[in-house]
Short mmCIF file of C-alpha atoms and ligand atoms in Angstrom, two decimals:
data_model
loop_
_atom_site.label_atom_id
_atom_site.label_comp_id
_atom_site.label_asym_id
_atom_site.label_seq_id
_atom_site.Cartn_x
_atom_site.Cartn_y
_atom_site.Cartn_z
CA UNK A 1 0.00 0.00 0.00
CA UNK A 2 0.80 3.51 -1.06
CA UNK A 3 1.35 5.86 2.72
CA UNK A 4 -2.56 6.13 3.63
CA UNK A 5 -3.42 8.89 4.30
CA UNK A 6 -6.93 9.06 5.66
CA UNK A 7 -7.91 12.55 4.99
CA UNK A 8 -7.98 11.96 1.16
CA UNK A 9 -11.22 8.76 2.28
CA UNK A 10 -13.28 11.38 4.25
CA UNK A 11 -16.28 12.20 2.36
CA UNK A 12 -16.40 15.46 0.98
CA UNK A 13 -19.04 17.23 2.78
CA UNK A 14 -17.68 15.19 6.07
CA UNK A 15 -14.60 17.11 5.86
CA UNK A 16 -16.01 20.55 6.10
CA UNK A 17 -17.88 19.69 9.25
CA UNK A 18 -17.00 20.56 12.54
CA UNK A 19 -18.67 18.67 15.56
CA UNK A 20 -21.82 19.82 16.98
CA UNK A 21 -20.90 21.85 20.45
CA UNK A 22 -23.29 22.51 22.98
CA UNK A 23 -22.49 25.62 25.56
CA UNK A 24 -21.36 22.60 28.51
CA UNK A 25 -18.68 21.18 26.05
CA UNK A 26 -17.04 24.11 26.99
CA UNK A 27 -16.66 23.40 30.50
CA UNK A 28 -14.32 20.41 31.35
CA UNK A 29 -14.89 19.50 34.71
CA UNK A 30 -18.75 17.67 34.88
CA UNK A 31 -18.65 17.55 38.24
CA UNK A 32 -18.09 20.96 39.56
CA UNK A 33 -20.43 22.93 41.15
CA UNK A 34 -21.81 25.13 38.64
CA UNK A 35 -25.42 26.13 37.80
CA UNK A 36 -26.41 24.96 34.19
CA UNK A 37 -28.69 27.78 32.91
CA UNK A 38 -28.13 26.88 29.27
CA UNK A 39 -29.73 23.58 27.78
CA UNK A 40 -33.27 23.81 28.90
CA UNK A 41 -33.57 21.16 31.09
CA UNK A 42 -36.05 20.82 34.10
CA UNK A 43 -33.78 22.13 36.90
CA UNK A 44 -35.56 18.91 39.56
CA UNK A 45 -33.16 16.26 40.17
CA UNK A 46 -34.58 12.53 38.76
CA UNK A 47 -30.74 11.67 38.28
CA UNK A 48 -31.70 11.91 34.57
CA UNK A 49 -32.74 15.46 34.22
CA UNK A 50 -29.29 16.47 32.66
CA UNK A 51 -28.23 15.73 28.96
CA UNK A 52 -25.64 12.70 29.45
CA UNK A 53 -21.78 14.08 28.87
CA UNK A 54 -21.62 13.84 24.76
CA UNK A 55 -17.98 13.05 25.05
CA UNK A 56 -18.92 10.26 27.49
CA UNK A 57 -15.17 11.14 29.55
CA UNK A 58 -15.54 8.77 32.55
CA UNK A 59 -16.19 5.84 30.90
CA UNK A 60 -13.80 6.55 28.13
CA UNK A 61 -11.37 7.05 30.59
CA UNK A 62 -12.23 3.49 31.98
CA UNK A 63 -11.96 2.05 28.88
CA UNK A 64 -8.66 3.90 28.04
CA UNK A 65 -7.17 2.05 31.40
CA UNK A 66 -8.69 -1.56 30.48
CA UNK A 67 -7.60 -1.68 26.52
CA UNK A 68 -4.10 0.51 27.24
CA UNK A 69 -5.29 3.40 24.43
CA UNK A 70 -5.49 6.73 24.57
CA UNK A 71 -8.97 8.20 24.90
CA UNK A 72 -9.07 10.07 21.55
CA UNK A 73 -8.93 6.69 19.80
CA UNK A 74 -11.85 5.81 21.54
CA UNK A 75 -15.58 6.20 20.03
CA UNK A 76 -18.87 4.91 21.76
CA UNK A 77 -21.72 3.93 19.79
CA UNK A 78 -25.55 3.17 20.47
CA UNK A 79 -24.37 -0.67 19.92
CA UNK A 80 -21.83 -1.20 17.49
CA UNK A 81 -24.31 -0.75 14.65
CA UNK A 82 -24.25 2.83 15.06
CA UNK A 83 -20.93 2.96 15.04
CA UNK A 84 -20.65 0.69 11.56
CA UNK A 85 -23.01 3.29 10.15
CA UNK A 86 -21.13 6.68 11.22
CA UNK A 87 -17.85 4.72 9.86
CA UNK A 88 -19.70 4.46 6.66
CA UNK A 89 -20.95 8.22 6.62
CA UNK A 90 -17.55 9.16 7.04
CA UNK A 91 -16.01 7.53 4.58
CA UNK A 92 -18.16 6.06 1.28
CA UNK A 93 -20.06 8.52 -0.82
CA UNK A 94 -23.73 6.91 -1.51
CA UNK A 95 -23.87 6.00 -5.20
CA UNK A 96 -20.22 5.97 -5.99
CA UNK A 97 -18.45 4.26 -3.46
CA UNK A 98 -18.08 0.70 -2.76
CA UNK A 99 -17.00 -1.86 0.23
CA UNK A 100 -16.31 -5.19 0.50
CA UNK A 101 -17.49 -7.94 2.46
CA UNK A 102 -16.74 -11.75 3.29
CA UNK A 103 -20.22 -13.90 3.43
CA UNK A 104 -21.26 -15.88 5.09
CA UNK A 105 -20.94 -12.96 7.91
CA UNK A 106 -22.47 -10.11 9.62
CA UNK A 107 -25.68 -9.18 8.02
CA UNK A 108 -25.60 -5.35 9.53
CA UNK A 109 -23.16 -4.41 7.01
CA UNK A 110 -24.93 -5.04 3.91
CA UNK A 111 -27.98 -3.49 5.78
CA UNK A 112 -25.73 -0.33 6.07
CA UNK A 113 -24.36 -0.19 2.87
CA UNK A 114 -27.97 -0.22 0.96
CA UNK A 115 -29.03 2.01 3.54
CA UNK A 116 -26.35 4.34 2.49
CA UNK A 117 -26.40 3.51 -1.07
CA UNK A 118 -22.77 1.68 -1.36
CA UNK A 119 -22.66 -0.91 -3.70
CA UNK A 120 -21.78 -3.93 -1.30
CA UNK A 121 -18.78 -6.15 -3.29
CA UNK A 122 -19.27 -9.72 -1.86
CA UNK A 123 -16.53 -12.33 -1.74
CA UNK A 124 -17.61 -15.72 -0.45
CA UNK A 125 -15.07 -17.26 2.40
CA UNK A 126 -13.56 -20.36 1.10
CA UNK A 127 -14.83 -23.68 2.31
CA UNK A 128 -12.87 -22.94 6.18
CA UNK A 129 -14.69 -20.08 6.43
CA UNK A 130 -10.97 -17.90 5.58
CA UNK A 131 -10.73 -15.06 3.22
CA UNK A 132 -10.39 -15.45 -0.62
CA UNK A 133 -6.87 -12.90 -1.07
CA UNK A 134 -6.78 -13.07 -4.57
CA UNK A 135 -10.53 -12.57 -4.95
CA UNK A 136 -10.86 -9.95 -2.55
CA UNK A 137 -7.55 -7.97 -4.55
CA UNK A 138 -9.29 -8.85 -7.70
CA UNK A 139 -12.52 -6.97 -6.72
CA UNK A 140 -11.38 -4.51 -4.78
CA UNK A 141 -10.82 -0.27 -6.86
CA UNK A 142 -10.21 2.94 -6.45
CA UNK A 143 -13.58 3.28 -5.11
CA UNK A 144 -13.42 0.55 -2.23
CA UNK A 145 -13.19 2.20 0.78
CA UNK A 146 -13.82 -0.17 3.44
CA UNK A 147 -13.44 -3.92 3.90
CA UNK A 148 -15.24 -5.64 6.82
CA UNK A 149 -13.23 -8.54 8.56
CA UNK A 150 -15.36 -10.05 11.58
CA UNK A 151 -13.25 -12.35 13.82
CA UNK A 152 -14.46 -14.39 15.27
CA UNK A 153 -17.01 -14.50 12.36
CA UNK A 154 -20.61 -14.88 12.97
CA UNK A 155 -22.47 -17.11 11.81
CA UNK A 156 -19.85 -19.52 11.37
CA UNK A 157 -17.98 -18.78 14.83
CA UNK A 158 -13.79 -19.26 13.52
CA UNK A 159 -11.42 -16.75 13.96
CA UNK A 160 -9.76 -15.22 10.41
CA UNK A 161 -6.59 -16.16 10.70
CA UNK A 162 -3.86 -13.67 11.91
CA UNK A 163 -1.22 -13.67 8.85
CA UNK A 164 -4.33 -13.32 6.69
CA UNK A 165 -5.64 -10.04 8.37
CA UNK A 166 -2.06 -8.80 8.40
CA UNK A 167 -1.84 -9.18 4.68
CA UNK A 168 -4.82 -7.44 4.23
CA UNK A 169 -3.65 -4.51 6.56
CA UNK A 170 -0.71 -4.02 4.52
CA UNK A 171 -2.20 -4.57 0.83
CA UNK A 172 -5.42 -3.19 1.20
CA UNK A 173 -5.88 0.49 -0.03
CA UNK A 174 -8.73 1.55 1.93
CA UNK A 175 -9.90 1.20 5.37
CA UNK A 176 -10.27 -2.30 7.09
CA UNK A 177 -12.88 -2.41 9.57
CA UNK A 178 -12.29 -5.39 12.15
CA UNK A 179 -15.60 -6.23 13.77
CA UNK A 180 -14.59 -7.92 17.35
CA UNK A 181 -18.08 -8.30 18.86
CA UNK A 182 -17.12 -11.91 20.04
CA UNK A 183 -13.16 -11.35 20.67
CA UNK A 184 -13.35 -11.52 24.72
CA UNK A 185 -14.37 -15.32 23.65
CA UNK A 186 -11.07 -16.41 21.71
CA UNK A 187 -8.25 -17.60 22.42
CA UNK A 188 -6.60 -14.91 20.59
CA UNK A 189 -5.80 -11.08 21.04
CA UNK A 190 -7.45 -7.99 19.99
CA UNK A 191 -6.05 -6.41 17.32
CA UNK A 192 -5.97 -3.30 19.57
CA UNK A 193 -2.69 -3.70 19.99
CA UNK A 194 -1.70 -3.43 16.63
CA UNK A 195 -3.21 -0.26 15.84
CA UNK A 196 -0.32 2.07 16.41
CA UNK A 197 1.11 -0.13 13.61
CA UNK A 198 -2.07 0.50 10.56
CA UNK A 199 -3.20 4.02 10.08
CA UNK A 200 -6.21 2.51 7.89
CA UNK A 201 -7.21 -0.12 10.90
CA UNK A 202 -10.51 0.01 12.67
CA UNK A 203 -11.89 -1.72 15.39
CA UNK A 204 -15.45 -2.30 16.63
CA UNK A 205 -16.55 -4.26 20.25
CA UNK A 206 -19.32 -4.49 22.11
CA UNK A 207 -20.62 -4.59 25.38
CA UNK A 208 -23.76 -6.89 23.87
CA UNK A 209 -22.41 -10.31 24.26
CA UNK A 210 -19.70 -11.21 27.30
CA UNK A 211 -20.06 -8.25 29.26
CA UNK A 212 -23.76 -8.90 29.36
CA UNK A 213 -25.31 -5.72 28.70
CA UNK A 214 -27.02 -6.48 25.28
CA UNK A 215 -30.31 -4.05 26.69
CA UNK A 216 -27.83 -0.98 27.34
CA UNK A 217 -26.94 -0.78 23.61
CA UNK A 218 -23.11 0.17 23.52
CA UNK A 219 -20.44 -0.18 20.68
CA UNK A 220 -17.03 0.77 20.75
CA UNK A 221 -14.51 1.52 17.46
CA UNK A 222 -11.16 2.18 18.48
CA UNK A 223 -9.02 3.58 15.48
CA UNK A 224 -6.06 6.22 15.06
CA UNK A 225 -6.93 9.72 16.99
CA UNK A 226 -7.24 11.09 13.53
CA UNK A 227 -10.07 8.61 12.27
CA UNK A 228 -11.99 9.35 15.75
CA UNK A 229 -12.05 12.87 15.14
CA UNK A 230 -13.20 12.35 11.95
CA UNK A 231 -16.33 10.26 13.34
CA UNK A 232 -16.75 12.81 16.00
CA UNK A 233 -17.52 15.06 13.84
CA UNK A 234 -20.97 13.04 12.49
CA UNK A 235 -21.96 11.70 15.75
CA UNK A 236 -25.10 12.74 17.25
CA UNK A 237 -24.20 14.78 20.14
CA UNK A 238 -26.07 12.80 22.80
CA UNK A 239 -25.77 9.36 21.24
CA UNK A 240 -25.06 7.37 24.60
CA UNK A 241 -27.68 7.79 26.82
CA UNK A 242 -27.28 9.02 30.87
CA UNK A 243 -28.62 5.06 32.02
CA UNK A 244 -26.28 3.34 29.41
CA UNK A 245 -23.13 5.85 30.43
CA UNK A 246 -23.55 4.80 34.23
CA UNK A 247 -24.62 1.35 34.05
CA UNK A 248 -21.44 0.64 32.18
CA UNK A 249 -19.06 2.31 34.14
CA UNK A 250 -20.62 0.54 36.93
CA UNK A 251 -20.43 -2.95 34.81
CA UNK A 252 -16.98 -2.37 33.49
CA UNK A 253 -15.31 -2.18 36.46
CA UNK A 254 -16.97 -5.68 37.37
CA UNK A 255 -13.73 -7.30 35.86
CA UNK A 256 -14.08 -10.59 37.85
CA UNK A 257 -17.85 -11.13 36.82
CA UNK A 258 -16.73 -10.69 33.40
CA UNK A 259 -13.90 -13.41 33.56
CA UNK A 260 -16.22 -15.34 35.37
CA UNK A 261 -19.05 -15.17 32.81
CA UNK A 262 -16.74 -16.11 29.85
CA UNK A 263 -15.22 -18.99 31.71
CA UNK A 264 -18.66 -20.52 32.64
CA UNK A 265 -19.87 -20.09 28.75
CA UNK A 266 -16.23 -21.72 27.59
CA UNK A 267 -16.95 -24.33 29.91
CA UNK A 268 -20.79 -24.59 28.94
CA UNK A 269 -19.77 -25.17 24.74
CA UNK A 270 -17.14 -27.53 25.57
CA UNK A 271 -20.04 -29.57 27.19
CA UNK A 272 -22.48 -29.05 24.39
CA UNK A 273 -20.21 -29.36 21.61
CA UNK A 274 -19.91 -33.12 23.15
CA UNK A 275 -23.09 -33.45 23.11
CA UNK A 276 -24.05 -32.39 19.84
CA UNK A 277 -21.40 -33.99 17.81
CA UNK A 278 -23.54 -37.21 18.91
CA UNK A 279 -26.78 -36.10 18.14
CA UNK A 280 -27.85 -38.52 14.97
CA UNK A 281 -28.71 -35.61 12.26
CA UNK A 282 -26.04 -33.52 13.00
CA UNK A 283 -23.69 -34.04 10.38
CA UNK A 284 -20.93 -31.21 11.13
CA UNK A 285 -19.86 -29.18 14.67
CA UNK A 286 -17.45 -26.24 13.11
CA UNK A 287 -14.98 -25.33 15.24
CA UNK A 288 -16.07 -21.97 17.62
CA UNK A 289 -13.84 -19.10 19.02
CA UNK A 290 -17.20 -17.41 19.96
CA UNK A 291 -19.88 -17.89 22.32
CA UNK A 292 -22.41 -19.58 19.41
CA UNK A 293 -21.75 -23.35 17.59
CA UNK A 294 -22.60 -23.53 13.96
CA UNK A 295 -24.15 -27.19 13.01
CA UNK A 296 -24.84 -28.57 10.26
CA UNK A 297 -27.74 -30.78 10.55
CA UNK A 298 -30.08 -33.07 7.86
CA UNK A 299 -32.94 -30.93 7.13
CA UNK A 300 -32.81 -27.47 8.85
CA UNK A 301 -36.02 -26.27 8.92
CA UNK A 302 -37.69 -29.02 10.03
CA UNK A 303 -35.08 -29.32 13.32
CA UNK A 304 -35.67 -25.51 13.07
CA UNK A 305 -39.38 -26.29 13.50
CA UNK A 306 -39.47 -28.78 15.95
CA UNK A 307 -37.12 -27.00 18.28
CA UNK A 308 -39.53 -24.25 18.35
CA UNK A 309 -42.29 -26.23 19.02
CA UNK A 310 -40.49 -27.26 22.38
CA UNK A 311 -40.10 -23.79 23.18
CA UNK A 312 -36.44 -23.41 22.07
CA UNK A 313 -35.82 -20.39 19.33
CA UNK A 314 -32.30 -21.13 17.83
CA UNK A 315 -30.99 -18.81 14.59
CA UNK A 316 -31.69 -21.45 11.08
CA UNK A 317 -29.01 -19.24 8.25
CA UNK A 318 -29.36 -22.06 5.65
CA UNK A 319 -29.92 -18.79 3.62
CA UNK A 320 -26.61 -17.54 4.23
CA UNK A 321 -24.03 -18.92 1.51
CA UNK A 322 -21.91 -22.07 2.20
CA UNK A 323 -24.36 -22.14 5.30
CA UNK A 324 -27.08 -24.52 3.69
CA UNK A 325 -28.51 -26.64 6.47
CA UNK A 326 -26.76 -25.26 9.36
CA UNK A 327 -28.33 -23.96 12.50
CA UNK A 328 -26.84 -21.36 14.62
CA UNK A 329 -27.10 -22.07 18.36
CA UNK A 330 -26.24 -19.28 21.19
CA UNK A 331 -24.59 -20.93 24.51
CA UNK A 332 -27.23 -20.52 27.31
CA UNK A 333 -27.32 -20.84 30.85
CA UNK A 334 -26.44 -24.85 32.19
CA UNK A 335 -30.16 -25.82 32.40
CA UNK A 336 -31.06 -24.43 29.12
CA UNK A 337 -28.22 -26.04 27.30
CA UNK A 338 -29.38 -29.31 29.28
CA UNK A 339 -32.62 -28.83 28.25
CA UNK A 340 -31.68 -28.15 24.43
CA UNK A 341 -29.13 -31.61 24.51
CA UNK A 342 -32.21 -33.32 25.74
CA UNK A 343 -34.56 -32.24 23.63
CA UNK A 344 -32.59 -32.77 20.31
CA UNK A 345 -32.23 -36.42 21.21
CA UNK A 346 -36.30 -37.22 21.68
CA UNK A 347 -36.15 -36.19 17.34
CA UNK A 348 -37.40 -38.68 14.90
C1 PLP B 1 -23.93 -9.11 17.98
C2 PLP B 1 -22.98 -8.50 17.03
C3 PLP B 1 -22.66 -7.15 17.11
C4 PLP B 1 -23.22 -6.33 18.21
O1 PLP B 1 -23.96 -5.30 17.81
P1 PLP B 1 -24.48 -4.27 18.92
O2 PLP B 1 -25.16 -3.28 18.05
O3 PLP B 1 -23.28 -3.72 19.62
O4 PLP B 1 -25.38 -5.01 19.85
C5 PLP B 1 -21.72 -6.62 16.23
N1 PLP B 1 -21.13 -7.41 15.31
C6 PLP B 1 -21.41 -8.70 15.22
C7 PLP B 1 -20.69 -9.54 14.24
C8 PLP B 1 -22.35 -9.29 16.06
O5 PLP B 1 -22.63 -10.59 15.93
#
């Protein structure tokens, strides 16, 4: 790759924006004892009476400590899916630009890129679920601006593997979005640390799957200071709600429950993946860094159908390419994953 330079992928009229400011951005220190005359709130304390802190500091600076990053490469999100969208407002002018993506995967991102008019470029994994480098070189131009890399993938739960992301990192001429909703799972690192390393790298997490806190709704992207301040500059000012800012400080600090959870779920698939490999129509376990197992099984939507009809919703993405006849089955709690094991065997 050519030195990137990101300002020449922000959108035009991106570029001439400057953040929206309201009169308390001025003032650094939240907690002070001042008297806020200026937003029109009600004045009567219900502990939510106040607009929440746009620049969400405190649990920023929590974050900042955890991941070992500065807090101006850090950018919160109402769930990740906001913050896929603002990355591709930044960067991918509707009707001209394009991205690419690597089915089976993620369906928010070709959800985003129709809603933003980018013409999604699709290249299918190959049959381990691993990117296609030639194919993805092949298809990507001049108006590719973003390529989506989940890891661990979902639906089919593998991590992409390491050398492969590199070489994408260092070929690719455009921004590579890494989508880590399931990392805390694996048994591999962030690519967090690597950022210092790839001016065009982005990273997205959430708090929706191991830390627990689907309901709260909050995404991270951590990229280069200079790519923040870019999305900064799009974000709607009060995007992270008072409720969600202090129920994740409070959660994030909960570092043991955390490691706890995660353990007891590692634990919990190593049991059912046991299991299930012995179940008579399942026909293929793929391997899992995530907190979901991807089976293939004889007929889909009929063990679709009759798990529902016991009360048990699981995901069927037999529509999904290379995913015909394959169920995709969350980790529960131990009596729920008991009760799923014991159900599957009473099938005809
Ligand atoms: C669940 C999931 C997310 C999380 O989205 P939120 O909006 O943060 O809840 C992001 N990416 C992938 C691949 C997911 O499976």
């Amino acid at each position: 790759m050519n030195k990137f330079d990101i300002q020449t992928f922000i959108r035009p009229n991106v570029a001439k924006m400057k953040p929206y400011s309201s009169a308390r951005d001025e003032f650094k220190d939240f907690d002070s004892e001042m008297i806020f005359l200026d937003a029109n709130e009600n004045p009567f304390e219900t502990n939510v009476n106040r607009y929440p802190d746009p620049q969400q500091r405190k649990l920023k600076s929590i974050l900042s400590k955890q991941k070992n990053i500065t807090t101006d490469q850090i950018l919160l999100g109402n769930g990740s899916d906001e913050v896929l969208d603002l990355i591709f407002r930044a960067f991918c002018e509707p009707s001209k630009d394009n991205i690419i993506t690597l089915p089976p995967t993620y369906g928010m991102y070709s959800v985003l890129a129709n809603l933003n008019d980018i013409e999604n470029r699709e290249v299918l994994l190959d049959s381990d679920f691993q990117p296609n480098m030639d194919e993805i070189s092949r298809t990507a131009d001049t108006r590719t601006k973003l390529l989506f890399i989940c890891s661990p993938n979902n639906p089919t739960g593998n991590l992409i593997a390491s050398e492969k992301i590199l070489k994408l990192l260092k070929t690719f001429n455009g921004l590579v979005v890494i989508d880590e909703a399931y990392i805390d799972f694996a048994n591999e690192e962030s690519w967090i640390t690597k950022l210092h390393e790839f001016p065009n790298l982005i990273i997205t997490q959430t708090l929706s799957k191991a830390y627990g806190l689907a309901g709260i709704r909050l995404g991270i992207c951590y990229a280069s200071a200079e790519i923040i301040s870019v999305l900064k500059r799009i974000k709607p000012p009060y995007n992270i709600n008072e409720l969600t800012q202090q129920s994740a400080i409070e959660q994030l600090q909960n570092t043991v429950k955390l490691k706890n959870d995660i353990f007891s779920l590692l634990e919990e698939k190593l049991i059912l993946l046991k299991a299930l490999v012995k179940v008579k129509f399942v026909e293929k376990v793929y391997p899992t860094d995530a907190n979901f197992i991807l089976l293939k099984v004889d007929n889909a939507e009929k063990r679709y159908t009759q798990l529902l009809e016991n009360g048990i919703v699981v995901r069927n993405r037999s529509s999904q390419p290379l995913c015909e006849n394959t169920l995709r089955i969350t980790i529960g709690a131990n009596a729920e994953n008991k009760k799923l094991i014991t159900t599957l065997k009473t099938f005809k």
